[in-house]
XYZ file of C-alpha atoms in Angstrom:
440
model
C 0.000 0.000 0.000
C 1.047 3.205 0.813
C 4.917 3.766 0.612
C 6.142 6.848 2.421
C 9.867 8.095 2.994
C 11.501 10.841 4.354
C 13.149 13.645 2.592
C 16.087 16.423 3.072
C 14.008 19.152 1.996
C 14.816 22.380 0.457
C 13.390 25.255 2.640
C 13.732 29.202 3.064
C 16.199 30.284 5.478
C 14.467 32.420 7.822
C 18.079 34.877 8.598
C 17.837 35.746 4.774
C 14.217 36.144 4.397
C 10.893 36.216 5.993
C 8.906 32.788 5.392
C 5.493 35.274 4.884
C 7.260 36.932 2.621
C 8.145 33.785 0.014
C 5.379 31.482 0.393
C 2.023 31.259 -1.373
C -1.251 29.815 -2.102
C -1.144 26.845 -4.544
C -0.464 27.715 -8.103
C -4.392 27.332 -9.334
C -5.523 28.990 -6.704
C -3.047 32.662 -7.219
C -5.291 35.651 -9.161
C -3.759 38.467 -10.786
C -4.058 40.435 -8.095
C -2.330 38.076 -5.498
C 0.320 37.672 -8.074
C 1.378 41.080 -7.993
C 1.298 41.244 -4.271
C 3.717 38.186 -4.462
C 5.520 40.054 -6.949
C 5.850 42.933 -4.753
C 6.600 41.190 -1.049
C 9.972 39.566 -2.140
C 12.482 38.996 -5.158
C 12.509 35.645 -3.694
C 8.764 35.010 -3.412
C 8.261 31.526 -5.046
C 5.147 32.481 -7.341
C 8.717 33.449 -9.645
C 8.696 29.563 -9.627
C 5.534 28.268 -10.143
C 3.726 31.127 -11.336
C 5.867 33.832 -13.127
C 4.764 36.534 -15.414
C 5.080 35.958 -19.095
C 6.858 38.522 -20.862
C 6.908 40.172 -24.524
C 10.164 38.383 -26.013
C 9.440 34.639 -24.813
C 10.557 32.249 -26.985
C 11.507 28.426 -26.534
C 14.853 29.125 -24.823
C 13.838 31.769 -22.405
C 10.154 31.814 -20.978
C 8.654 31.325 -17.475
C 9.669 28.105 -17.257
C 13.539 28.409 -18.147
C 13.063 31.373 -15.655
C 11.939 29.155 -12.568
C 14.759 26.725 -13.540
C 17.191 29.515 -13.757
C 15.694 31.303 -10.325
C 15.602 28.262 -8.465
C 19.069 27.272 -9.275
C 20.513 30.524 -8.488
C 17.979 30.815 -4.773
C 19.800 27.725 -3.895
C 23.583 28.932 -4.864
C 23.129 32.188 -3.268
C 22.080 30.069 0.469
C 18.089 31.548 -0.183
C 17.180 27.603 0.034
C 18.908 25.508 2.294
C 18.564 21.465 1.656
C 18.197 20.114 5.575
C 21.118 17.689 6.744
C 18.930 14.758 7.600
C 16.253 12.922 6.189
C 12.960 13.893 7.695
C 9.204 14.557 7.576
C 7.586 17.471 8.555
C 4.687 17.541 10.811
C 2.275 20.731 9.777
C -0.348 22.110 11.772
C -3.115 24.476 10.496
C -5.123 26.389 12.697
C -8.216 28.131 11.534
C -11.413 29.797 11.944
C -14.630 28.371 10.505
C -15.400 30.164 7.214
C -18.693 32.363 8.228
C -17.912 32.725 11.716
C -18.614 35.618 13.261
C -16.622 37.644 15.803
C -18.752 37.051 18.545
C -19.578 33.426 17.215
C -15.816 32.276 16.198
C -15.341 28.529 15.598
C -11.276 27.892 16.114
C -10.144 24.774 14.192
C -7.090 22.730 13.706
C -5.978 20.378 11.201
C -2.909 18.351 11.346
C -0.478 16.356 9.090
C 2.824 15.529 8.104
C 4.780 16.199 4.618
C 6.922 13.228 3.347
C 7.234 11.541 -0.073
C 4.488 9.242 -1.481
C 5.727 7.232 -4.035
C 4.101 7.405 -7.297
C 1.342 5.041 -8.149
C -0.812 4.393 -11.110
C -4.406 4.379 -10.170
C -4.935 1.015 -11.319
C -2.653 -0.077 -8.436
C -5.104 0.783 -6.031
C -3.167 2.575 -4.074
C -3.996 6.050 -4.932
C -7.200 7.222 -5.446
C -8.740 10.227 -7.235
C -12.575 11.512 -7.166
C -12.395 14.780 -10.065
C -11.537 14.775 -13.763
C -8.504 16.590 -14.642
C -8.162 18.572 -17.632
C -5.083 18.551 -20.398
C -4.053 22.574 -20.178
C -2.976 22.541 -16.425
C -1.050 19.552 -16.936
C 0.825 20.322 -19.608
C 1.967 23.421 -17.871
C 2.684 21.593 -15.082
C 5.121 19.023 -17.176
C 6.831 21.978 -18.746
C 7.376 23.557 -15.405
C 8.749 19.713 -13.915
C 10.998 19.318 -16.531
C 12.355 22.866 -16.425
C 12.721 22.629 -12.933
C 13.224 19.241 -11.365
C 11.290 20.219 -8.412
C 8.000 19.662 -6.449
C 7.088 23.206 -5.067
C 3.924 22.355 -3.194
C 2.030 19.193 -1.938
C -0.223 17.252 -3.352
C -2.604 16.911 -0.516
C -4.079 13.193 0.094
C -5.817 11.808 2.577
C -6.277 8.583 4.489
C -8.537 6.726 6.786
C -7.463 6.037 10.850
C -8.703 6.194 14.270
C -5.955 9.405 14.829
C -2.746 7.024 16.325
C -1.054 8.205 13.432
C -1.672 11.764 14.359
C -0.484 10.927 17.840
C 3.112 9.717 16.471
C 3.656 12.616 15.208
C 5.657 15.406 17.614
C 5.039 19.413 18.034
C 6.694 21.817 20.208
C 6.291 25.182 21.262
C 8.650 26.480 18.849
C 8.089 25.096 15.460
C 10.609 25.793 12.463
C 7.909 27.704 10.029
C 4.889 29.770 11.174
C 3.495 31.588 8.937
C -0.519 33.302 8.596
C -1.757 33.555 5.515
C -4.050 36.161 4.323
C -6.934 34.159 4.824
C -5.910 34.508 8.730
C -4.685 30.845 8.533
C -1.709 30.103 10.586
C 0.686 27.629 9.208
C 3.122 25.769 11.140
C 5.954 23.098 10.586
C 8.074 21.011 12.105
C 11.141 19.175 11.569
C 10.753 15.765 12.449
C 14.315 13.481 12.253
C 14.192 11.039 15.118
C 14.394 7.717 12.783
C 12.125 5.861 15.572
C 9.092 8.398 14.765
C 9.805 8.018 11.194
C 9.584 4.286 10.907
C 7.007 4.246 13.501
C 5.009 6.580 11.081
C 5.970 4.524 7.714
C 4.716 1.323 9.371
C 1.416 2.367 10.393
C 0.883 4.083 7.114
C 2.043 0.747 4.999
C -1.123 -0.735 5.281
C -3.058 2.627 3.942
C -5.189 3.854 1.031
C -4.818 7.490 -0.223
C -7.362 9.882 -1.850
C -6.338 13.068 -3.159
C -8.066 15.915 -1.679
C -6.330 18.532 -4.027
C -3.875 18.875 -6.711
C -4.730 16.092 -8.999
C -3.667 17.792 -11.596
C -0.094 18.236 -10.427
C -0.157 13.872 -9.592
C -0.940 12.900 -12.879
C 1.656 15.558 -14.013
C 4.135 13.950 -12.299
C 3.091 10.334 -12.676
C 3.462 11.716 -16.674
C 7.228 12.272 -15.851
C 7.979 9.576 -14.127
C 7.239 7.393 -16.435
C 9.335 9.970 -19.249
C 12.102 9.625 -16.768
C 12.125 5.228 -16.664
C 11.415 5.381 -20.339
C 14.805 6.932 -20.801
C 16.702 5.678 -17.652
C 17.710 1.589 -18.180
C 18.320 1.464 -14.256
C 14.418 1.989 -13.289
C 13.313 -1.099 -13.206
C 15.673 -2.211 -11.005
C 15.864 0.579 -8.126
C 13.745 3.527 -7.130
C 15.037 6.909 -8.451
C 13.905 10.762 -7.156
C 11.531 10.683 -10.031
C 9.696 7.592 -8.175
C 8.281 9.737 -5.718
C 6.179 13.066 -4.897
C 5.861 15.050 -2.275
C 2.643 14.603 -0.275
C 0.765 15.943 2.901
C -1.189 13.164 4.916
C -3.847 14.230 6.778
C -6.073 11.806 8.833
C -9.848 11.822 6.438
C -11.679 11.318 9.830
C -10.293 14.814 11.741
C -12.864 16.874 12.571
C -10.968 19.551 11.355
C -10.945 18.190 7.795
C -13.181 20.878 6.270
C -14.888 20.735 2.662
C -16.479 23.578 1.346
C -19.337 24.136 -1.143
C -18.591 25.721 -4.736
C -21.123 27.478 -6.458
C -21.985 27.770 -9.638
C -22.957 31.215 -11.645
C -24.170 31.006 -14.915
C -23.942 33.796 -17.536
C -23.910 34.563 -20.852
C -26.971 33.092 -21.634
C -28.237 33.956 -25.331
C -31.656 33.372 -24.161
C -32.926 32.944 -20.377
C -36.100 33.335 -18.391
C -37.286 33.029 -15.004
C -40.599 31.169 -15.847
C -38.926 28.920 -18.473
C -36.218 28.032 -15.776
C -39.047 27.214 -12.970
C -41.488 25.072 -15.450
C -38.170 23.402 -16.879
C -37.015 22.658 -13.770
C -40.290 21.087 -11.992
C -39.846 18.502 -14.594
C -36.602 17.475 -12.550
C -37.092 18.304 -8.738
C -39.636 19.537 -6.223
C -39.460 23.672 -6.685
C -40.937 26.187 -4.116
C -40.397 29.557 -4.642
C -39.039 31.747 -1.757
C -38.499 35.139 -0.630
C -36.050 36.678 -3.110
C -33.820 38.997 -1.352
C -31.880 36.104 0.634
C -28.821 37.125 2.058
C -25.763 34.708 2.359
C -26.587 33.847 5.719
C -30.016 32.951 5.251
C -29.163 31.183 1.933
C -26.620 28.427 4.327
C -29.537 28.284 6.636
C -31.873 27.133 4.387
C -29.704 24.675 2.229
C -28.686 23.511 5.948
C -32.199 22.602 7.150
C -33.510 21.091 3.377
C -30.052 19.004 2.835
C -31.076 16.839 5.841
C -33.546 15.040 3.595
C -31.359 14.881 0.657
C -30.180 16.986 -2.395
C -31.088 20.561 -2.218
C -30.434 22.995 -4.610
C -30.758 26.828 -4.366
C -31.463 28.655 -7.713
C -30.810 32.709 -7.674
C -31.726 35.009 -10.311
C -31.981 39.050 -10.351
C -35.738 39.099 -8.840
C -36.348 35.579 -7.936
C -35.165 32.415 -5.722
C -36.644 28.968 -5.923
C -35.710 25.922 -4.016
C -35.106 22.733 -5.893
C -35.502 19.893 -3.324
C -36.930 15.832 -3.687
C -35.487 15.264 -6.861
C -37.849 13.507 -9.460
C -37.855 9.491 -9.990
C -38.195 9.801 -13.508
C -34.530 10.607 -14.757
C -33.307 7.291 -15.492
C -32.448 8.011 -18.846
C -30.370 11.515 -17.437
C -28.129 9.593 -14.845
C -27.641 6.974 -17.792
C -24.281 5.261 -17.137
C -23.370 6.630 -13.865
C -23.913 4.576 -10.637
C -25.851 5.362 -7.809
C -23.480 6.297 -5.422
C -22.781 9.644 -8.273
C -26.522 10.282 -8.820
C -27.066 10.579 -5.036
C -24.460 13.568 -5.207
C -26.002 17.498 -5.346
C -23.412 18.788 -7.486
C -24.083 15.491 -10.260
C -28.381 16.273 -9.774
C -27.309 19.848 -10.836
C -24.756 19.414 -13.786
C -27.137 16.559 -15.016
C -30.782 18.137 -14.394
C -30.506 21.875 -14.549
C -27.209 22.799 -16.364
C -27.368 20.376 -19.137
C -31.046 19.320 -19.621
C -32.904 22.746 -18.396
C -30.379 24.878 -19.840
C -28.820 23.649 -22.213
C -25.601 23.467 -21.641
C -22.985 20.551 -23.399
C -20.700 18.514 -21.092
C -17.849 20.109 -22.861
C -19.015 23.458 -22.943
C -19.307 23.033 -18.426
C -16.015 21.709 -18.994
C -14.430 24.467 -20.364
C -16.275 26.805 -18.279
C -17.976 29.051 -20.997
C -21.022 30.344 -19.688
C -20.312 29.265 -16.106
C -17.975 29.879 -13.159
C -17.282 28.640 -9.758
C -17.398 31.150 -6.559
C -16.684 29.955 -3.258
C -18.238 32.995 -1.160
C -22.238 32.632 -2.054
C -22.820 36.157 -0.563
C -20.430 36.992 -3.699
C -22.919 34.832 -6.577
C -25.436 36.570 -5.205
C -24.109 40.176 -5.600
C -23.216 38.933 -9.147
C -26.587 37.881 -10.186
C -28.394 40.920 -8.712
C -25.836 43.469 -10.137
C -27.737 45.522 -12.777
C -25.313 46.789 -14.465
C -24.989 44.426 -17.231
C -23.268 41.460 -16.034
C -25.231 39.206 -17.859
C -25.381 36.527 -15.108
C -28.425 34.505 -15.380
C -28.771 32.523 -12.262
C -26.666 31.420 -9.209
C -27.006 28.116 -7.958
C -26.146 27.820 -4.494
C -25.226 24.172 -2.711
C -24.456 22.522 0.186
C -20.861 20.831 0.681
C -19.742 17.606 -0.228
C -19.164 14.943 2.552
C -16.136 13.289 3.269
C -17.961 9.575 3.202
C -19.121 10.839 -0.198
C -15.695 11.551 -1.496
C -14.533 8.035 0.183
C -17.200 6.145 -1.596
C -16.594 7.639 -4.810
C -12.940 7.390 -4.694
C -12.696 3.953 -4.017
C -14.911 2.985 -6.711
C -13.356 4.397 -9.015
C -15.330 6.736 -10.137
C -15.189 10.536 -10.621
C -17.095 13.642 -9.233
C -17.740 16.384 -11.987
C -15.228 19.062 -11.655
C -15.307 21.796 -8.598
C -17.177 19.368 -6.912
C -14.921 19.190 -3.670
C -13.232 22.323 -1.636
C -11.196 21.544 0.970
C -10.329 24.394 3.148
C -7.742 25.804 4.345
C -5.315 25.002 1.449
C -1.595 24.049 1.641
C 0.651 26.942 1.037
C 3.436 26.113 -1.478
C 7.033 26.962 -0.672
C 6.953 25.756 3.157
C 9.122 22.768 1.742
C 10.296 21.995 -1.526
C 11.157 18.340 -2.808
C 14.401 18.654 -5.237
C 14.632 15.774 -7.590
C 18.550 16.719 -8.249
C-alpha cells in the first residue's frame, strides 16, 4: 500500500528572508491580483517559480519556465534555500477559523499532518485514489514547469482513513521551524521531524493505507506523466527507485474533525436566451421547486440549504428578482443519470450538472467543462451580488449548494469513479514553498 519516505528538503532560510514573505497559495488557486502582491513582497517570493509573469520576447529558450529553472538554481547557490542535513518529515499544523464565523460566534479549528514523499502510483494499483476529472491545459503546464525545474514546489494533498494514532506519532513543540498566517488569517506551522524511531514508527502504520487526493490532482498525474518519461529513458528503473519515483505529499487523517470541505457554487452567464418562468417550469420537470423570498442574504441562503439538505439533495437557484428551491429530486430521470452509478446520482453537485445545467439549460458537457457560460465562486454572498448586479453582467442565475461529505468523497474514490469538476473544496489550502522536494 502506501509507501512513504523521508526527505532532506529544500526550505527558506528564515536569517535571509521572511517565510510570509516567500510562500504562497497553490499555483491554481493565485489571481492576478495576489500575483502582484507576491511580486511585490519579495524577489525571492516563489510564485517566480511556479507562477511567473510571461513577458513580450518569450521564446523556446527563455520563458517562465527556463526562468523558474534559472531562479531556483541561483535561490539555492546564493544560500536563499537551504537542503536540511537529515532525512525527515515534517509535521504541519493548520489552525483556523470556521469560514462564516462571526466575531462574537468564532469557531477555532485545527488540522494536522505531516509532509513526506508518497511514491508514485498508477491508479490502477489501487493505491492512490482520485474523485475529479482533470483537464489537459494545467497539466501540460505543469510538465513543462517539472521538466524545467526538477522540483516539487507544493504538496499534493491526500488523505487517508485512521482512528488518529497516526496523528499521535507525530511530535510538536512550542517552537516550530515555520509559522506563517496567511491572508486568509490561517496560521501555518511546521516542524522538523528526524528522530528515525518516529519516522519508521510513522511509515509502518501508514504501509497498510489507502490514499485519496483531496487537491492537486492535476499536479499527480503531471508527475506520474514524468515519471514514467524519466524510466522510459533511464535503463536502471526497473531495477531501483530513483527521485523521479516519488512526490511530495501531505497526509492528513480523512476522519479529523478539522478536515473541512467547502461548497462551490456555480454562476451562470452569458446566456443567449434565459427566463425566469422557463427556468421554474423546466425545472419542476426534474425536482420539487418552491419559490421563496427573493432577497436572501448569504446567511439565510446556508440556513436554508442547511435545514432542506437533511432530507437529501437541495439545490438553491438565484436570479436578479427571484429564488426557488429545488428539493426531492424527481424518480423519472433514469435516462439523465444513464451510465453513472448510484453512489454519483445521489451527489447534489451530479443532480445539478445533469438536471438543470445540461437538460434545463442547455448546456454541453464540454461546454461546463471548459467553463464558458459558467464559473465557480466559493463565497455565495459573492454569486449573489453577481446575479443581482444591474449593471450588465449578464449573469443569469446562481445556484447555491451545500458541501460535499467526506464519506461521499470516500465512496466515490474507491470505486473508481469521478465527481464532476469543482465538486470538492477543501479548506484551508496548503501553502506552497513551506518545503520543496528537489529531484537533483
Amino acid at each position: 500500500m502506501a509507501d512513504i519516505h523521508p526527505f532532506r528538503a529544500f526550505r527558506y532560510d528564515p536569517q535571509r528572508v521572511s517565510p510570509s514573505d516567500v510562500v504562497t497559495q497553490p499555483y491554481d488557486k493565485i489571481t492576478p491580483a495576489m500575483q502582484d502582491r507576491y511580486y511585490a513582497a519579495s524577489p525571492y517570493n516563489l510564485v517566480r517559480l511556479i507562477l511567473g509573469r510571461c513577458e513580450a520576447n518569450d521564446n523556446p529558450a527563455n520563458n517562465v519556465y527556463s526562468r523558474a529553472a534559472a531562479d531556483f538554481r541561483e535561490w539555492r547557490q546564493q544560500g536563499i534555500l537551504c537542503q536540511d542535513s537529515k532525512p525527515s518529515i515534517y509535521t504541519y499544523s493548520q489552525r483556523f477559523t470556521l469560514p462564516g464565523s462571526t466575531r462574537e460566534h468564532s469557531v477555532e479549528l485545527e488540522r494536522r499532518g505531516f509532509i513526506a514523499l508518497g511514491r508514485i502510483e498508477d491508479y490502477s494499483a489501487g493505491v492512490v485514489f482520485r474523485h475529479e476529472q482533470t483537464l489537459a491545459k494545467p497539466k501540460a503546464d505543469r510538465l513543462e514547469l517539472l521538466r524545467a525545474t526538477r522540483a516539487h514546489f507544493g504538496q499534493i494533498f491526500v488523505v487517508y482513513e485512521d482512528d488518529g494514532q497516526i496523528e499521535k506519532l507525530l511530535p510538536t513543540s512550542e517552537n516550530p521551524e515555520i509559522s506563517v498566517t496567511d491572508e486568509y488569517g490561517v496560521v501555518h506551522r511546521v516542524w522538523q521531524v528526524s528522530d528515525p524511531g518516529v519516522i519508521s514508527a510513522v511509515r509502518a502504520a501508514m504501509s497498510h493505507k489507502k490514499l485519496i487526493i483531496a487537491d492537486g490532482h492535476h499536479r499527480y498525474e503531471t508527475a506520474l506523466t514524468y515519471r514514467n518519461e524519466r524510466r522510459a529513458a533511464d535503463s536502471s528503473a526497473a531495477q531501483t527507485s530513483a527521485p523521479y519515483d516519488f512526490v511530495m505529499m501531505t497526509f492528513v487523517n480523512m476522519n479529523s474533525p478539522a478536515l473541512l470541505i467547502l461548497p462551490t457554487h456555480r454562476l451562470v452567464h452569458s446566456l443567449p436566451s434565459f427566463s425566469e418562468d422557463t427556468f421554474r417550469n423546466s425545472a419542476r420537470a426534474f425536482f420539487d421547486l418552491d419559490e421563496i423570498d427573493a432577497p436572501l442574504d448569504a446567511s439565510r441562503a446556508a440556513v436554508i440549504l442547511h435545514e432542506a439538505g437533511r432530507m437529501g439533495t437541495t439545490i438553491l437557484a438565484v436570479t436578479a428578482k427571484r429564488a426557488f428551491l429545488l428539493h426531492h429530486p424527481s424518480s423519472n430521470t433514469a435516462q439523465v443519470f444513464a451510465g453513472l452509478s448510484v453512489r454519483q446520482q445521489a451527489l447534489d453537485v451530479v443532480q445539478l450538472h445533469k438536471c438543470l445545467l445540461e437538460k434545463v439549460l442547455g448546456l454541453s458537457e464540454e461546454s461546463i467543462r471548459n467553463q464558458q457560460n459558467i464559473s465557480y465562486i466559493r463565497d455565495a454572498g459573492e454569486a449573489l451580488s453577481r446575479v443581482r448586479n444591474a449593471s450588465g453582467s449578464q449573469a443569469n442565475v446562481a445556484f447555491l449548494m451545500n458541501p460535499c461529505r467526506m464519506a461521499q468523497v470516500r465512496d466515490i474514490a474507491f470505486a473508481g469513479e469521478v465527481m464532476p469538476q469543482k465538486s470538492t473544496d477543501f479548506y484551508p489550502k496548503l501553502l506552497s514553498g513551506l518545503t520543496i522536494y528537489a529531484l537533483d
